[in-house]
């Protein structure tokens, strides 16, 4: 299925790199390295040069922390979205928000996608996506409150829950008027999940792909990688790429990442092994 993300269309065999750009002073990975606007803009320039098709701009870290109201979140992302839009007209701009008012302001400034990491916590976000013709990322969080960590959460079958909730969210978006080609589902590793749950959705990601909805995965430096390998943030690249290879073999379309170049090589290799992509060059033994 052709993927339509705002004003940008991608063929059904395209895999996309979504580079993370944090407009926060306290992000878990970069510790505020792109909090200053110029530093964030330098990050955008870098990931574009590395081949990222999408940037995902967020104004609030996912983990618990200082309360950020809607006005502050808008201040962190909206003008920045407008600046990126003006400089990179061919780039897909995603905004990581669960709030409808922030999403509307971001779309007004030029955002193409609303990445709702909290599974529809604000039911009006689908209406915003429909009004602006924006793409929508529908995630599975097990119903947890935004910016809270899961505690002893249990599922009879975490993959079945992820499929049921994301497909229901996608259907609600369709009913609100979001184009079918603009809706993506995401199992949301770590969100509303312990490490065993995240490993299970990785292993069985093909079941989500089989729903027919394009699947996004956000694996980069997540806690399930750190706990699996007993490694801190900053030392999880190889584990992240291993999980990425599994998700790529299973057919994930979009990869939300910190490391663009490394992830692109892993995804291209996995998709080629799976028979979905030809080698970039194949002359060995042929000449």
Short mmCIF file of C-alpha atoms in Angstrom, two decimals:
data_model
loop_
_atom_site.label_atom_id
_atom_site.label_comp_id
_atom_site.label_asym_id
_atom_site.label_seq_id
_atom_site.Cartn_x
_atom_site.Cartn_y
_atom_site.Cartn_z
CA UNK A 1 0.00 0.00 0.00
CA UNK A 2 1.28 3.45 -0.91
CA UNK A 3 2.06 5.35 2.27
CA UNK A 4 0.89 8.98 2.27
CA UNK A 5 2.46 11.07 5.03
CA UNK A 6 1.06 14.54 4.70
CA UNK A 7 2.25 15.91 1.36
CA UNK A 8 4.70 13.03 0.80
CA UNK A 9 4.00 9.63 -0.79
CA UNK A 10 6.12 6.48 -0.56
CA UNK A 11 5.88 3.22 -2.50
CA UNK A 12 4.72 0.08 -0.76
CA UNK A 13 8.23 -1.39 -0.78
CA UNK A 14 9.87 1.65 0.84
CA UNK A 15 11.35 1.52 4.32
CA UNK A 16 11.73 4.83 6.11
CA UNK A 17 14.10 6.19 8.71
CA UNK A 18 12.43 8.47 11.27
CA UNK A 19 15.20 10.37 13.08
CA UNK A 20 14.54 11.51 16.63
CA UNK A 21 14.97 15.21 17.41
CA UNK A 22 14.31 16.06 21.06
CA UNK A 23 13.39 19.63 21.98
CA UNK A 24 13.73 18.77 25.65
CA UNK A 25 16.38 19.50 28.29
CA UNK A 26 16.04 16.08 29.92
CA UNK A 27 15.70 13.37 27.26
CA UNK A 28 16.82 9.93 28.43
CA UNK A 29 19.29 9.40 25.58
CA UNK A 30 20.97 12.69 24.67
CA UNK A 31 20.46 14.45 28.02
CA UNK A 32 19.34 17.68 26.35
CA UNK A 33 21.96 17.83 23.59
CA UNK A 34 19.37 19.26 21.19
CA UNK A 35 17.45 21.36 23.70
CA UNK A 36 18.85 24.61 22.23
CA UNK A 37 17.08 25.38 18.96
CA UNK A 38 20.26 25.79 16.92
CA UNK A 39 21.55 22.45 18.20
CA UNK A 40 18.26 20.82 17.27
CA UNK A 41 18.47 22.37 13.82
CA UNK A 42 22.01 21.03 13.42
CA UNK A 43 20.66 17.60 14.30
CA UNK A 44 18.03 17.92 11.57
CA UNK A 45 20.69 18.91 9.04
CA UNK A 46 22.81 15.92 10.06
CA UNK A 47 20.08 13.30 9.81
CA UNK A 48 18.86 14.71 6.49
CA UNK A 49 22.40 14.40 5.15
CA UNK A 50 22.42 10.80 6.40
CA UNK A 51 19.29 9.98 4.45
CA UNK A 52 16.47 10.20 7.00
CA UNK A 53 13.12 10.61 5.26
CA UNK A 54 11.34 11.70 8.45
CA UNK A 55 12.25 13.73 11.53
CA UNK A 56 10.23 13.19 14.69
CA UNK A 57 10.21 16.32 16.84
CA UNK A 58 9.19 15.98 20.47
CA UNK A 59 8.78 18.56 23.20
CA UNK A 60 8.25 16.30 26.24
CA UNK A 61 10.25 13.28 27.31
CA UNK A 62 8.19 10.13 27.67
CA UNK A 63 9.40 9.27 31.16
CA UNK A 64 7.97 10.84 34.32
CA UNK A 65 9.36 14.26 35.12
CA UNK A 66 8.53 17.94 35.41
CA UNK A 67 4.99 18.72 34.27
CA UNK A 68 4.92 20.46 30.88
CA UNK A 69 1.64 22.15 30.02
CA UNK A 70 0.25 22.51 26.51
CA UNK A 71 1.48 26.07 26.09
CA UNK A 72 5.04 25.11 26.97
CA UNK A 73 4.94 22.09 24.66
CA UNK A 74 3.74 24.30 21.79
CA UNK A 75 6.53 26.78 22.51
CA UNK A 76 9.08 24.00 22.26
CA UNK A 77 7.96 22.52 18.96
CA UNK A 78 5.72 24.74 16.81
CA UNK A 79 8.13 27.49 15.73
CA UNK A 80 10.81 24.85 15.27
CA UNK A 81 8.54 22.87 12.98
CA UNK A 82 7.97 26.02 10.91
CA UNK A 83 11.73 26.58 10.65
CA UNK A 84 12.39 23.01 9.55
CA UNK A 85 9.50 23.12 7.07
CA UNK A 86 10.89 26.28 5.45
CA UNK A 87 14.39 24.82 5.13
CA UNK A 88 13.47 21.27 4.09
CA UNK A 89 10.31 21.23 1.96
CA UNK A 90 10.90 17.61 0.91
CA UNK A 91 11.28 16.27 4.44
CA UNK A 92 8.47 14.53 6.33
CA UNK A 93 8.00 16.27 9.67
CA UNK A 94 6.45 14.25 12.48
CA UNK A 95 5.55 15.67 15.88
CA UNK A 96 5.63 13.40 18.90
CA UNK A 97 2.58 14.54 20.89
CA UNK A 98 -0.59 13.07 22.36
CA UNK A 99 -2.30 16.47 22.73
CA UNK A 100 -4.77 17.63 20.10
CA UNK A 101 -4.08 21.34 20.61
CA UNK A 102 -0.34 20.84 20.14
CA UNK A 103 -0.95 18.64 17.12
CA UNK A 104 -3.17 21.27 15.50
CA UNK A 105 -0.61 24.02 16.03
CA UNK A 106 2.17 21.81 14.68
CA UNK A 107 0.16 20.90 11.58
CA UNK A 108 -0.61 24.57 11.03
CA UNK A 109 3.16 25.18 11.09
CA UNK A 110 3.80 22.44 8.54
CA UNK A 111 3.91 19.06 10.29
CA UNK A 112 2.94 16.04 8.18
CA UNK A 113 2.50 13.36 10.84
CA UNK A 114 1.20 13.16 14.41
CA UNK A 115 3.07 10.49 16.34
CA UNK A 116 0.78 9.68 19.25
CA UNK A 117 3.00 7.65 21.56
CA UNK A 118 0.23 7.32 24.17
CA UNK A 119 -2.40 5.36 22.32
CA UNK A 120 -5.18 7.90 21.88
CA UNK A 121 -5.10 9.47 25.35
CA UNK A 122 -6.58 12.61 23.77
CA UNK A 123 -9.50 11.37 21.63
CA UNK A 124 -9.56 14.60 19.61
CA UNK A 125 -6.15 13.97 18.06
CA UNK A 126 -7.73 11.87 15.29
CA UNK A 127 -9.92 14.83 14.34
CA UNK A 128 -6.85 17.05 14.07
CA UNK A 129 -5.12 14.55 11.78
CA UNK A 130 -8.23 14.34 9.61
CA UNK A 131 -8.64 18.14 9.44
CA UNK A 132 -5.08 18.70 8.26
CA UNK A 133 -4.66 15.60 6.09
CA UNK A 134 -1.88 14.46 8.38
CA UNK A 135 -0.54 10.98 8.95
CA UNK A 136 -1.24 9.35 12.31
CA UNK A 137 0.83 6.84 14.29
CA UNK A 138 -1.45 4.61 16.40
CA UNK A 139 0.38 3.03 19.32
CA UNK A 140 -0.32 0.36 21.92
CA UNK A 141 0.28 1.31 25.53
CA UNK A 142 -2.06 -0.98 27.44
CA UNK A 143 -4.07 2.03 28.54
CA UNK A 144 -1.39 3.55 30.78
CA UNK A 145 -1.49 7.26 31.59
CA UNK A 146 0.93 9.42 29.55
CA UNK A 147 4.36 9.82 31.11
CA UNK A 148 3.98 6.98 33.58
CA UNK A 149 5.96 3.76 33.78
CA UNK A 150 4.20 0.40 33.70
CA UNK A 151 3.97 -1.41 37.02
CA UNK A 152 3.30 -5.14 37.10
CA UNK A 153 1.20 -4.83 33.94
CA UNK A 154 -0.11 -8.15 32.64
CA UNK A 155 -1.56 -9.37 29.34
CA UNK A 156 -3.07 -12.71 28.43
CA UNK A 157 -1.34 -12.17 25.07
CA UNK A 158 0.56 -8.92 24.60
CA UNK A 159 0.66 -9.23 20.81
CA UNK A 160 -3.07 -9.86 20.59
CA UNK A 161 -3.60 -6.79 22.78
CA UNK A 162 -1.27 -4.69 20.62
CA UNK A 163 -3.11 -5.75 17.47
CA UNK A 164 -6.57 -5.21 18.93
CA UNK A 165 -5.80 -1.77 20.34
CA UNK A 166 -3.85 -0.38 17.40
CA UNK A 167 -6.30 -1.67 14.82
CA UNK A 168 -9.19 -0.23 16.85
CA UNK A 169 -7.36 3.11 17.01
CA UNK A 170 -6.72 2.95 13.26
CA UNK A 171 -10.40 2.23 12.63
CA UNK A 172 -11.40 5.19 14.80
CA UNK A 173 -9.04 7.39 12.80
CA UNK A 174 -10.58 6.13 9.58
CA UNK A 175 -14.05 6.96 10.87
CA UNK A 176 -12.86 10.46 11.77
CA UNK A 177 -11.69 11.01 8.19
CA UNK A 178 -7.99 10.17 8.26
CA UNK A 179 -6.95 8.57 4.97
CA UNK A 180 -6.28 4.85 5.18
CA UNK A 181 -2.95 5.37 3.42
CA UNK A 182 -1.90 7.80 6.17
CA UNK A 183 -2.38 5.52 9.19
CA UNK A 184 0.48 3.54 10.76
CA UNK A 185 0.42 1.21 13.76
CA UNK A 186 3.17 0.81 16.37
CA UNK A 187 3.47 -1.84 19.11
CA UNK A 188 5.31 0.78 21.20
CA UNK A 189 8.15 -1.17 22.75
CA UNK A 190 8.55 -0.40 26.49
CA UNK A 191 5.34 1.66 26.63
CA UNK A 192 2.95 -0.18 28.93
CA UNK A 193 5.23 -3.20 28.73
CA UNK A 194 7.95 -4.96 30.64
CA UNK A 195 11.01 -6.39 28.93
CA UNK A 196 9.39 -9.78 28.31
CA UNK A 197 6.46 -8.07 26.58
CA UNK A 198 8.75 -6.03 24.33
CA UNK A 199 10.75 -9.09 23.40
CA UNK A 200 7.53 -10.93 22.54
CA UNK A 201 6.23 -8.19 20.25
CA UNK A 202 9.62 -8.12 18.54
CA UNK A 203 9.60 -11.87 17.97
CA UNK A 204 6.00 -11.85 16.71
CA UNK A 205 5.99 -8.51 14.87
CA UNK A 206 4.95 -10.29 11.68
CA UNK A 207 1.50 -10.75 13.20
CA UNK A 208 1.08 -6.98 13.32
CA UNK A 209 2.40 -6.65 9.76
CA UNK A 210 -0.18 -9.24 8.68
CA UNK A 211 -2.99 -6.85 9.69
CA UNK A 212 -2.20 -4.91 6.50
CA UNK A 213 -1.46 -1.67 8.31
CA UNK A 214 2.08 -0.28 7.90
CA UNK A 215 4.07 -0.90 11.08
CA UNK A 216 6.46 1.50 12.80
CA UNK A 217 8.93 0.35 15.45
CA UNK A 218 10.71 2.54 17.97
CA UNK A 219 13.51 0.40 19.33
CA UNK A 220 16.43 2.76 19.65
CA UNK A 221 18.27 2.39 22.96
CA UNK A 222 15.10 1.26 24.74
CA UNK A 223 15.13 -0.24 28.22
CA UNK A 224 14.16 -3.70 26.97
CA UNK A 225 17.47 -3.73 25.06
CA UNK A 226 19.37 -2.49 28.09
CA UNK A 227 17.80 -5.03 30.43
CA UNK A 228 18.31 -7.89 28.00
CA UNK A 229 22.02 -7.17 27.69
CA UNK A 230 22.56 -5.47 31.07
CA UNK A 231 23.82 -2.31 29.39
CA UNK A 232 23.24 1.37 30.18
CA UNK A 233 21.93 3.99 27.77
CA UNK A 234 24.75 4.83 25.37
CA UNK A 235 25.92 1.22 25.05
CA UNK A 236 22.84 -0.29 23.42
CA UNK A 237 23.53 0.24 19.72
CA UNK A 238 24.34 -3.37 18.84
CA UNK A 239 21.35 -4.67 20.77
CA UNK A 240 19.14 -2.10 19.11
CA UNK A 241 20.37 -3.12 15.68
CA UNK A 242 19.82 -6.79 16.47
CA UNK A 243 16.20 -6.09 17.37
CA UNK A 244 15.94 -3.92 14.28
CA UNK A 245 17.06 -6.79 12.04
CA UNK A 246 14.34 -9.02 13.48
CA UNK A 247 11.66 -6.37 12.94
CA UNK A 248 12.93 -5.73 9.42
CA UNK A 249 12.74 -9.42 8.53
CA UNK A 250 9.16 -9.40 9.83
CA UNK A 251 8.29 -6.43 7.59
CA UNK A 252 8.29 -3.22 9.64
CA UNK A 253 8.13 -0.18 7.38
CA UNK A 254 9.23 2.77 9.56
CA UNK A 255 12.10 2.85 12.10
CA UNK A 256 12.26 5.60 14.72
CA UNK A 257 15.97 5.91 15.46
CA UNK A 258 18.85 7.82 16.94
CA UNK A 259 21.41 6.29 14.54
CA UNK A 260 20.28 6.71 10.94
CA UNK A 261 23.19 5.30 8.93
CA UNK A 262 23.61 2.10 10.94
CA UNK A 263 19.89 1.40 11.01
CA UNK A 264 19.51 1.97 7.27
CA UNK A 265 22.23 -0.59 6.52
CA UNK A 266 20.66 -3.19 8.82
CA UNK A 267 17.18 -2.66 7.39
CA UNK A 268 18.36 -2.77 3.79
CA UNK A 269 20.31 -5.97 4.43
CA UNK A 270 17.38 -7.63 6.19
CA UNK A 271 14.86 -6.61 3.52
CA UNK A 272 17.18 -7.91 0.81
CA UNK A 273 17.61 -11.24 2.61
CA UNK A 274 13.82 -11.41 2.91
CA UNK A 275 13.53 -10.93 -0.85
CA UNK A 276 11.77 -7.56 -0.68
CA UNK A 277 14.69 -5.48 -1.97
CA UNK A 278 17.33 -6.23 -4.65
CA UNK A 279 21.02 -5.78 -3.86
CA UNK A 280 22.30 -2.32 -4.69
CA UNK A 281 24.94 -4.02 -6.86
CA UNK A 282 25.38 -7.70 -7.78
CA UNK A 283 28.34 -8.46 -10.03
CA UNK A 284 30.19 -11.14 -8.05
CA UNK A 285 30.52 -14.25 -10.20
CA UNK A 286 28.72 -12.56 -13.08
CA UNK A 287 31.66 -10.93 -14.83
#
